[in-house]
Amino acid sequence: MTSNRVEKTPVTLLGLGAMGTALARTWLSAGHPLTVWNRDPARSAALGAQGARVAGSAAEAVAAGTLVVVCLLDDIAVEHVLAGTGLDGKDLVNLTTTTPAQSRARAVWARERGARYLDGGIMAVPPMIGVREAGGYVFYSGSQGLFDQHRATLGVPAGTTYVGTDAGFAALHDVALLSAMYGMFAGAAHAFALIRKEDIDPASLAPLLADWLVAMAPSVHETAGRLRSGDYTGGVVSRLAMQVAGTPTFLDTAEQQGVSPQLLSPYFELMRRRLAEGGGEEDLTGVIELLAL
């Protein structure tokens, strides 16, 4: 008699904060043998009651299997937790939020200890983990062999997007997208501040604001095309000169509404600088050149 049972890859997980716990529960629910370790044993105990094997130390957890996932506070914590563990022959996946430089250095560090290394940038919050329709995913970069071998297992908690063999690329993509997100949040905050003292329900502005941001979002494809080609003037509809001429209206409105212009002024200053350098016929793409230090 043959069995149709598919063996699930065992996973070792170090770090059981909100994100680590969400990852752990998803792998457990999918039937993956899971070994966990956390500095606070209370979190480990809760998962132990759900079927995880609780290791008494990080070294014991790492020794339990080949695929080792770390989801810790920062790169310093990764260094501390993995010190003294046996990484030779291990597949190390680092889902800790780090800078690209830290990720690259950690990849070298892992290879020197005999491990394959994959860095990850999680584009999700804990409630999105394990909920496919929520749209969360993880950027991965580093060892393609590791990614290819464990792609199905890594894809259990969230979608996977491999962005290259450079171990720093996952962190770079992560920070790039989150930086754009904070820029969007800043613009939304300014918009709500403008109406705050008026008889306008914020709930009535919200759908208009959301729809407008969605309508503007595809412009990033045009920006990418211009950066690739180097042509910042062809087919421009809203010239930089025209947009700079309109900025006083935004600043005057903010002053009249009693709202600080601090979220808008830095970007407007870059626009004026680019105009002064002769970029009046461009769109806003040329402003990007001013951001390079």
PDB file of N, CA, C and O in Angstrom, residues 99-128:
ATOM      1  N   THR A  99      18.945  47.070   7.249  1.00  0.00           N
ATOM      2  CA  THR A  99      19.326  47.880   6.097  1.00  0.00           C
ATOM      3  C   THR A  99      19.941  46.970   5.039  1.00  0.00           C
ATOM      4  O   THR A  99      20.379  45.854   5.353  1.00  0.00           O
ATOM      5  N   PRO A 100      20.012  47.425   3.787  1.00  0.00           N
ATOM      6  CA  PRO A 100      20.668  46.609   2.761  1.00  0.00           C
ATOM      7  C   PRO A 100      22.107  46.257   3.129  1.00  0.00           C
ATOM      8  O   PRO A 100      22.547  45.122   2.907  1.00  0.00           O
ATOM      9  N   ALA A 101      22.848  47.211   3.704  1.00  0.00           N
ATOM     10  CA  ALA A 101      24.243  46.937   4.075  1.00  0.00           C
ATOM     11  C   ALA A 101      24.322  45.866   5.152  1.00  0.00           C
ATOM     12  O   ALA A 101      25.187  44.980   5.100  1.00  0.00           O
ATOM     13  N   GLN A 102      23.422  45.913   6.125  1.00  0.00           N
ATOM     14  CA  GLN A 102      23.407  44.884   7.164  1.00  0.00           C
ATOM     15  C   GLN A 102      23.074  43.520   6.570  1.00  0.00           C
ATOM     16  O   GLN A 102      23.660  42.504   6.971  1.00  0.00           O
ATOM     17  N   SER A 103      22.162  43.487   5.630  1.00  0.00           N
ATOM     18  CA  SER A 103      21.783  42.218   5.003  1.00  0.00           C
ATOM     19  C   SER A 103      22.947  41.614   4.233  1.00  0.00           C
ATOM     20  O   SER A 103      23.189  40.406   4.288  1.00  0.00           O
ATOM     21  N   ARG A 104      23.675  42.458   3.516  1.00  0.00           N
ATOM     22  CA  ARG A 104      24.826  41.965   2.758  1.00  0.00           C
ATOM     23  C   ARG A 104      25.914  41.444   3.690  1.00  0.00           C
ATOM     24  O   ARG A 104      26.515  40.395   3.429  1.00  0.00           O
ATOM     25  N   ALA A 105      26.155  42.176   4.763  1.00  0.00           N
ATOM     26  CA  ALA A 105      27.160  41.732   5.726  1.00  0.00           C
ATOM     27  C   ALA A 105      26.730  40.436   6.403  1.00  0.00           C
ATOM     28  O   ALA A 105      27.557  39.545   6.647  1.00  0.00           O
ATOM     29  N   ARG A 106      25.447  40.308   6.693  1.00  0.00           N
ATOM     30  CA  ARG A 106      24.950  39.088   7.342  1.00  0.00           C
ATOM     31  C   ARG A 106      25.060  37.906   6.379  1.00  0.00           C
ATOM     32  O   ARG A 106      25.300  36.763   6.815  1.00  0.00           O
ATOM     33  N   ALA A 107      24.892  38.121   5.094  1.00  0.00           N
ATOM     34  CA  ALA A 107      25.041  37.041   4.111  1.00  0.00           C
ATOM     35  C   ALA A 107      26.472  36.517   4.107  1.00  0.00           C
ATOM     36  O   ALA A 107      26.710  35.303   4.076  1.00  0.00           O
ATOM     37  N   VAL A 108      27.446  37.433   4.142  1.00  0.00           N
ATOM     38  CA  VAL A 108      28.854  37.029   4.201  1.00  0.00           C
ATOM     39  C   VAL A 108      29.112  36.270   5.500  1.00  0.00           C
ATOM     40  O   VAL A 108      29.773  35.220   5.510  1.00  0.00           O
ATOM     41  N   TRP A 109      28.597  36.799   6.588  1.00  0.00           N
ATOM     42  CA  TRP A 109      28.740  36.179   7.906  1.00  0.00           C
ATOM     43  C   TRP A 109      28.201  34.750   7.896  1.00  0.00           C
ATOM     44  O   TRP A 109      28.831  33.827   8.424  1.00  0.00           O
ATOM     45  N   ALA A 110      27.030  34.549   7.280  1.00  0.00           N
ATOM     46  CA  ALA A 110      26.417  33.223   7.227  1.00  0.00           C
ATOM     47  C   ALA A 110      27.236  32.262   6.368  1.00  0.00           C
ATOM     48  O   ALA A 110      27.456  31.100   6.743  1.00  0.00           O
ATOM     49  N   ARG A 111      27.705  32.742   5.218  1.00  0.00           N
ATOM     50  CA  ARG A 111      28.507  31.881   4.335  1.00  0.00           C
ATOM     51  C   ARG A 111      29.802  31.454   5.014  1.00  0.00           C
ATOM     52  O   ARG A 111      30.251  30.315   4.847  1.00  0.00           O
ATOM     53  N   GLU A 112      30.399  32.352   5.775  1.00  0.00           N
ATOM     54  CA  GLU A 112      31.629  32.006   6.492  1.00  0.00           C
ATOM     55  C   GLU A 112      31.399  30.903   7.516  1.00  0.00           C
ATOM     56  O   GLU A 112      32.337  30.217   7.919  1.00  0.00           O
ATOM     57  N   ARG A 113      30.143  30.729   7.924  1.00  0.00           N
ATOM     58  CA  ARG A 113      29.786  29.703   8.909  1.00  0.00           C
ATOM     59  C   ARG A 113      29.159  28.485   8.255  1.00  0.00           C
ATOM     60  O   ARG A 113      28.578  27.628   8.929  1.00  0.00           O
ATOM     61  N   GLY A 114      29.236  28.432   6.916  1.00  0.00           N
ATOM     62  CA  GLY A 114      28.781  27.255   6.195  1.00  0.00           C
ATOM     63  C   GLY A 114      27.310  27.202   5.878  1.00  0.00           C
ATOM     64  O   GLY A 114      26.785  26.147   5.511  1.00  0.00           O
ATOM     65  N   ALA A 115      26.611  28.330   5.999  1.00  0.00           N
ATOM     66  CA  ALA A 115      25.164  28.344   5.751  1.00  0.00           C
ATOM     67  C   ALA A 115      24.830  29.049   4.444  1.00  0.00           C
ATOM     68  O   ALA A 115      25.524  29.990   4.031  1.00  0.00           O
ATOM     69  N   ARG A 116      23.777  28.588   3.796  1.00  0.00           N
ATOM     70  CA  ARG A 116      23.198  29.372   2.713  1.00  0.00           C
ATOM     71  C   ARG A 116      22.332  30.457   3.349  1.00  0.00           C
ATOM     72  O   ARG A 116      21.753  30.257   4.419  1.00  0.00           O
ATOM     73  N   TYR A 117      22.224  31.621   2.683  1.00  0.00           N
ATOM     74  CA  TYR A 117      21.543  32.754   3.310  1.00  0.00           C
ATOM     75  C   TYR A 117      20.512  33.376   2.373  1.00  0.00           C
ATOM     76  O   TYR A 117      20.776  33.592   1.185  1.00  0.00           O
ATOM     77  N   LEU A 118      19.361  33.686   2.934  1.00  0.00           N
ATOM     78  CA  LEU A 118      18.295  34.361   2.213  1.00  0.00           C
ATOM     79  C   LEU A 118      17.741  35.453   3.118  1.00  0.00           C
ATOM     80  O   LEU A 118      17.425  35.204   4.280  1.00  0.00           O
ATOM     81  N   ASP A 119      17.678  36.654   2.593  1.00  0.00           N
ATOM     82  CA  ASP A 119      17.150  37.781   3.362  1.00  0.00           C
ATOM     83  C   ASP A 119      15.710  38.046   2.937  1.00  0.00           C
ATOM     84  O   ASP A 119      15.348  37.823   1.780  1.00  0.00           O
ATOM     85  N   GLY A 120      14.898  38.509   3.876  1.00  0.00           N
ATOM     86  CA  GLY A 120      13.496  38.752   3.560  1.00  0.00           C
ATOM     87  C   GLY A 120      13.005  40.089   4.085  1.00  0.00           C
ATOM     88  O   GLY A 120      13.400  40.529   5.167  1.00  0.00           O
ATOM     89  N   GLY A 121      12.158  40.736   3.299  1.00  0.00           N
ATOM     90  CA  GLY A 121      11.493  41.971   3.714  1.00  0.00           C
ATOM     91  C   GLY A 121       9.995  41.736   3.673  1.00  0.00           C
ATOM     92  O   GLY A 121       9.421  41.517   2.597  1.00  0.00           O
ATOM     93  N   ILE A 122       9.351  41.757   4.822  1.00  0.00           N
ATOM     94  CA  ILE A 122       7.935  41.391   4.916  1.00  0.00           C
ATOM     95  C   ILE A 122       7.041  42.585   4.590  1.00  0.00           C
ATOM     96  O   ILE A 122       7.058  43.595   5.305  1.00  0.00           O
ATOM     97  N   MET A 123       6.275  42.474   3.530  1.00  0.00           N
ATOM     98  CA  MET A 123       5.336  43.526   3.139  1.00  0.00           C
ATOM     99  C   MET A 123       3.938  43.150   3.646  1.00  0.00           C
ATOM    100  O   MET A 123       3.015  42.867   2.884  1.00  0.00           O
ATOM    101  N   ALA A 124       3.814  43.123   4.955  1.00  0.00           N
ATOM    102  CA  ALA A 124       2.549  42.742   5.583  1.00  0.00           C
ATOM    103  C   ALA A 124       2.640  43.072   7.064  1.00  0.00           C
ATOM    104  O   ALA A 124       3.726  43.232   7.612  1.00  0.00           O
ATOM    105  N   VAL A 125       1.488  43.173   7.688  1.00  0.00           N
ATOM    106  CA  VAL A 125       1.410  43.271   9.142  1.00  0.00           C
ATOM    107  C   VAL A 125       0.902  41.923   9.645  1.00  0.00           C
ATOM    108  O   VAL A 125       0.334  41.135   8.873  1.00  0.00           O
ATOM    109  N   PRO A 126       1.116  41.604  10.937  1.00  0.00           N
ATOM    110  CA  PRO A 126       0.775  40.264  11.429  1.00  0.00           C
ATOM    111  C   PRO A 126      -0.623  39.757  11.076  1.00  0.00           C
ATOM    112  O   PRO A 126      -0.756  38.579  10.711  1.00  0.00           O
ATOM    113  N   PRO A 127      -1.693  40.576  11.131  1.00  0.00           N
ATOM    114  CA  PRO A 127      -3.013  40.031  10.789  1.00  0.00           C
ATOM    115  C   PRO A 127      -3.142  39.562   9.339  1.00  0.00           C
ATOM    116  O   PRO A 127      -4.073  38.812   9.007  1.00  0.00           O
ATOM    117  N   MET A 128      -2.215  40.002   8.461  1.00  0.00           N
ATOM    118  CA  MET A 128      -2.270  39.594   7.054  1.00  0.00           C
ATOM    119  C   MET A 128      -1.600  38.245   6.821  1.00  0.00           C
ATOM    120  O   MET A 128      -1.802  37.625   5.774  1.00  0.00           O
TER     121      MET A 128
END
